[in-house]
XYZ file of N, CA and C in Angstrom:
342
model
N 29.258 -58.897 -2.913
C 29.613 -57.565 -3.353
C 29.913 -57.607 -4.858
N 29.344 -56.658 -5.567
C 29.521 -56.588 -7.012
C 30.885 -55.993 -7.334
N 31.574 -56.644 -8.252
C 32.853 -56.116 -8.695
C 32.612 -54.922 -9.614
N 33.569 -54.027 -9.630
C 33.459 -52.848 -10.468
C 33.367 -53.223 -11.942
N 34.092 -54.240 -12.372
C 34.046 -54.647 -13.791
C 32.636 -55.079 -14.166
N 31.936 -55.714 -13.250
C 30.561 -56.137 -13.521
C 29.645 -54.937 -13.716
N 29.825 -53.910 -12.901
C 29.017 -52.690 -13.041
C 29.365 -51.962 -14.338
N 30.659 -51.957 -14.683
C 31.083 -51.305 -15.925
C 30.489 -52.014 -17.139
N 30.519 -53.344 -17.121
C 29.932 -54.108 -18.221
C 28.417 -53.903 -18.287
N 27.790 -53.859 -17.154
C 26.349 -53.657 -17.105
C 25.969 -52.303 -17.701
N 26.735 -51.279 -17.375
C 26.481 -49.946 -17.922
C 26.554 -49.965 -19.440
N 27.598 -50.595 -19.993
C 27.759 -50.615 -21.445
C 26.648 -51.420 -22.105
N 26.215 -52.485 -21.477
C 25.081 -53.252 -21.999
C 23.830 -52.388 -22.068
N 23.636 -51.536 -21.064
C 22.488 -50.626 -21.063
C 22.575 -49.647 -22.237
N 23.775 -49.142 -22.485
C 23.962 -48.215 -23.605
C 23.630 -48.930 -24.914
N 24.155 -50.131 -25.090
C 23.906 -50.882 -26.323
C 22.446 -51.321 -26.429
N 21.789 -51.511 -25.293
C 20.391 -51.939 -25.302
C 19.446 -50.839 -25.784
N 19.962 -49.639 -25.941
C 19.134 -48.554 -26.456
C 18.686 -48.836 -27.875
N 19.257 -49.863 -28.463
C 18.860 -50.251 -29.810
C 19.594 -49.474 -30.877
N 19.182 -49.721 -32.087
C 19.811 -49.065 -33.222
C 19.278 -47.650 -33.381
N 20.141 -46.775 -33.824
C 19.763 -45.407 -34.155
C 19.620 -45.325 -35.666
N 18.916 -44.304 -36.110
C 18.773 -44.108 -37.536
C 17.328 -44.274 -37.937
N 17.079 -44.369 -39.174
C 18.090 -44.520 -40.215
C 18.625 -43.173 -40.696
N 19.843 -43.234 -41.184
C 20.415 -42.120 -41.921
C 20.052 -42.379 -43.372
N 19.365 -41.450 -43.959
C 18.988 -41.581 -45.366
C 20.189 -41.207 -46.237
N 20.535 -42.086 -47.157
C 21.638 -41.832 -48.079
C 21.067 -41.946 -49.491
N 20.468 -40.861 -49.993
C 19.824 -40.925 -51.306
C 20.804 -41.232 -52.442
N 22.046 -40.805 -52.284
C 23.047 -41.071 -53.329
C 23.277 -42.571 -53.519
N 23.068 -43.330 -52.480
C 23.264 -44.777 -52.530
C 21.928 -45.518 -52.514
N 20.817 -44.803 -52.498
C 19.497 -45.404 -52.368
C 19.494 -46.373 -51.186
N 19.928 -45.843 -50.020
C 20.113 -46.707 -48.857
C 19.747 -45.992 -47.569
N 19.528 -46.810 -46.551
C 19.356 -46.336 -45.186
C 20.420 -47.015 -44.347
N 21.034 -46.233 -43.473
C 22.081 -46.774 -42.612
C 21.662 -46.604 -41.158
N 21.789 -47.676 -40.415
C 21.516 -47.686 -38.987
C 22.850 -47.837 -38.256
N 22.845 -47.577 -36.951
C 24.070 -47.691 -36.172
C 23.721 -47.770 -34.703
N 24.680 -48.259 -33.920
C 24.491 -48.315 -32.469
C 24.893 -46.966 -31.875
N 24.330 -46.610 -30.725
C 24.630 -45.311 -30.137
C 26.066 -45.186 -29.614
N 26.765 -46.296 -29.493
C 28.141 -46.271 -29.001
C 28.924 -47.378 -29.693
N 30.231 -47.283 -29.615
C 31.067 -48.335 -30.177
C 32.006 -48.853 -29.097
N 32.568 -50.019 -29.338
C 33.454 -50.623 -28.348
C 34.825 -49.947 -28.370
N 35.573 -50.136 -27.313
C 36.921 -49.587 -27.251
C 37.798 -50.209 -28.341
N 37.554 -51.474 -28.645
C 38.304 -52.129 -29.716
C 38.065 -51.424 -31.047
N 36.811 -51.117 -31.341
C 36.497 -50.410 -32.584
C 37.123 -49.021 -32.590
N 37.025 -48.339 -31.463
C 37.609 -46.998 -31.366
C 39.127 -47.040 -31.512
N 39.757 -48.094 -30.975
C 41.221 -48.181 -31.054
C 41.690 -48.292 -32.502
N 40.909 -48.957 -33.350
C 41.261 -49.041 -34.768
C 41.298 -47.651 -35.392
N 40.320 -46.848 -35.060
C 40.213 -45.495 -35.601
C 41.319 -44.604 -35.032
N 41.524 -44.667 -33.723
C 42.543 -43.840 -33.067
C 43.932 -44.164 -33.610
N 44.208 -45.434 -33.794
C 45.513 -45.850 -34.311
C 45.771 -45.234 -35.691
N 44.780 -45.260 -36.545
C 44.923 -44.661 -37.876
C 45.114 -43.145 -37.773
N 44.380 -42.498 -36.886
C 44.525 -41.055 -36.713
C 45.929 -40.701 -36.225
N 46.452 -41.491 -35.294
C 47.787 -41.227 -34.761
C 48.868 -41.416 -35.818
N 48.581 -42.230 -36.819
C 49.517 -42.434 -37.923
C 49.352 -41.361 -39.001
N 48.463 -40.404 -38.751
C 48.222 -39.347 -39.725
C 47.339 -39.778 -40.881
N 46.611 -40.863 -40.701
C 45.751 -41.410 -41.751
C 44.293 -41.086 -41.442
N 43.983 -39.788 -41.460
C 42.643 -39.361 -41.067
C 41.570 -39.846 -42.033
N 41.893 -39.941 -43.310
C 40.915 -40.433 -44.282
C 40.602 -41.903 -44.018
N 41.633 -42.690 -43.776
C 41.413 -44.107 -43.470
C 40.639 -44.258 -42.160
N 40.887 -43.378 -41.198
C 40.157 -43.424 -39.930
C 38.670 -43.147 -40.160
N 38.390 -42.212 -41.042
C 37.004 -41.896 -41.384
C 36.318 -43.117 -42.004
N 37.001 -43.759 -42.933
C 36.462 -44.948 -43.589
C 36.293 -46.085 -42.582
N 37.249 -46.238 -41.673
C 37.143 -47.292 -40.659
C 35.940 -47.060 -39.760
N 35.662 -45.798 -39.454
C 34.476 -45.470 -38.664
C 33.216 -45.923 -39.390
N 33.158 -45.659 -40.691
C 32.012 -46.099 -41.484
C 31.895 -47.622 -41.470
N 33.003 -48.304 -41.680
C 32.999 -49.771 -41.682
C 32.512 -50.307 -40.336
N 33.020 -49.739 -39.260
C 32.678 -50.222 -37.916
C 31.221 -49.963 -37.542
N 30.675 -48.843 -37.991
C 29.395 -48.395 -37.456
C 28.196 -48.645 -38.354
N 28.372 -48.688 -39.682
C 27.232 -48.773 -40.602
C 26.584 -50.160 -40.543
N 25.292 -50.164 -40.202
C 24.545 -51.411 -40.057
C 23.259 -51.350 -40.873
N 22.736 -52.531 -41.180
C 21.409 -52.570 -41.802
C 20.363 -52.564 -40.680
N 19.099 -52.625 -41.042
C 18.027 -52.525 -40.036
C 18.015 -53.686 -39.056
N 18.685 -54.794 -39.411
C 18.768 -55.953 -38.527
C 20.023 -55.954 -37.666
N 20.842 -54.885 -37.789
C 22.056 -54.772 -36.989
C 23.267 -55.464 -37.580
N 23.197 -55.843 -38.848
C 24.333 -56.498 -39.503
C 25.179 -55.451 -40.212
N 26.493 -55.665 -40.154
C 27.411 -54.719 -40.790
C 27.177 -54.646 -42.287
N 27.191 -53.402 -42.804
C 27.017 -53.190 -44.235
C 28.335 -53.284 -44.989
N 29.439 -53.000 -44.301
C 30.764 -53.046 -44.913
C 31.693 -53.872 -44.040
N 32.757 -54.380 -44.645
C 33.800 -55.038 -43.863
C 35.149 -54.470 -44.297
N 36.198 -54.903 -43.637
C 37.527 -54.354 -43.931
C 37.969 -54.610 -45.368
N 37.404 -55.607 -46.006
C 37.711 -55.869 -47.402
C 37.176 -54.794 -48.339
N 36.238 -53.977 -47.848
C 35.671 -52.887 -48.643
C 36.465 -51.583 -48.520
N 37.466 -51.544 -47.646
C 38.180 -50.301 -47.342
C 38.723 -49.608 -48.589
N 39.455 -50.323 -49.425
C 40.049 -49.692 -50.610
C 38.994 -49.170 -51.569
N 37.930 -49.929 -51.769
C 36.857 -49.456 -52.647
C 36.225 -48.188 -52.073
N 35.991 -48.172 -50.762
C 35.417 -46.991 -50.131
C 36.344 -45.787 -50.276
N 37.646 -46.027 -50.193
C 38.606 -44.927 -50.271
C 38.848 -44.444 -51.699
N 38.706 -45.321 -52.657
C 39.072 -44.962 -54.032
C 37.888 -44.758 -54.967
N 36.760 -45.364 -54.669
C 35.662 -45.386 -55.634
C 34.347 -44.817 -55.130
N 34.359 -44.191 -53.950
C 33.120 -43.704 -53.347
C 33.267 -42.213 -53.037
N 32.197 -41.471 -53.249
C 32.191 -40.031 -53.015
C 32.526 -39.735 -51.543
N 33.637 -39.053 -51.296
C 34.028 -38.777 -49.908
C 33.043 -37.872 -49.177
N 32.311 -37.041 -49.897
C 31.334 -36.168 -49.249
C 30.216 -36.982 -48.613
N 29.845 -38.062 -49.258
C 28.782 -38.920 -48.711
C 29.288 -39.619 -47.450
N 30.492 -40.159 -47.519
C 31.075 -40.821 -46.339
C 31.176 -39.839 -45.183
N 31.684 -38.644 -45.447
C 31.828 -37.629 -44.412
C 30.474 -37.265 -43.802
N 29.461 -37.154 -44.621
C 28.126 -36.829 -44.137
C 27.607 -37.904 -43.183
N 27.791 -39.151 -43.537
C 27.318 -40.265 -42.696
C 28.062 -40.283 -41.369
N 29.394 -40.209 -41.430
C 30.203 -40.276 -40.209
C 29.929 -39.067 -39.311
N 29.696 -37.921 -39.905
C 29.355 -36.727 -39.122
C 28.073 -36.959 -38.334
N 27.101 -37.629 -38.939
C 25.851 -37.925 -38.230
C 26.078 -38.933 -37.100
N 26.958 -39.927 -37.334
C 27.303 -40.862 -36.251
C 27.835 -40.077 -35.055
N 28.786 -39.204 -35.325
C 29.473 -38.476 -34.252
C 28.550 -37.500 -33.546
N 27.666 -36.852 -34.282
C 26.731 -35.909 -33.664
C 25.827 -36.632 -32.674
N 25.341 -37.790 -33.046
C 24.482 -38.551 -32.140
C 25.264 -39.089 -30.952
N 26.531 -39.452 -31.161
C 27.367 -39.935 -30.071
C 27.603 -38.812 -29.052
N 27.841 -37.599 -29.533
C 28.025 -36.459 -28.632
C 26.741 -36.177 -27.850
N 25.603 -36.302 -28.517
C 24.317 -36.099 -27.843
C 24.115 -37.146 -26.748
N 24.475 -38.392 -27.032
C 24.361 -39.458 -26.044
C 25.229 -39.150 -24.827
N 26.457 -38.699 -25.065
C 27.362 -38.378 -23.954
C 26.776 -37.282 -23.078
N 26.163 -36.281 -23.700
C 25.540 -35.196 -22.932
C 24.396 -35.743 -22.080
N 23.579 -36.604 -22.677
C 22.419 -37.151 -21.959
C 22.816 -38.072 -20.819
N 23.961 -38.755 -20.978
C 24.427 -39.653 -19.924
C 25.257 -38.911 -18.889
N 25.504 -37.633 -19.121
C 26.252 -36.841 -18.150
C 27.739 -37.077 -18.174
N 28.283 -37.522 -19.306
C 29.726 -37.776 -19.413
C 30.450 -36.567 -19.946
C-alpha cells in the first residue's frame, strides 16, 4: 500500500517535471528569465515570513531570488544579492517579473483544479 506522503511527493515531482516556464523578456536588463511553475514550501515560507513582518518589499525581492533562473535552471540571484536588488535596481522591473511569476502560478492552480 502506498503511503500518502509518497503520493504527495509524486504529485509535486509531476508539477516540477513540467519544466521551466518562460522566458520572461527583461529588455531593461538585456535578459531572459526562466522559472519553475511552482516553488517549494521552504521557498514560500521565506516569503511569507517577510510578509508577516511587514516587509513586503523584501518579500518581493525574495520571490525574485527564489524563482529567477537561467535557461539551464540555475539561479540568477542569491541571498547575497538582496541588498543590491533592493537599493540599486528599478523596482518596477522587479515588480513586473514577479507579477508574471504569480500570474502563471495562478493559471497552474486553475489547471490543476486547486
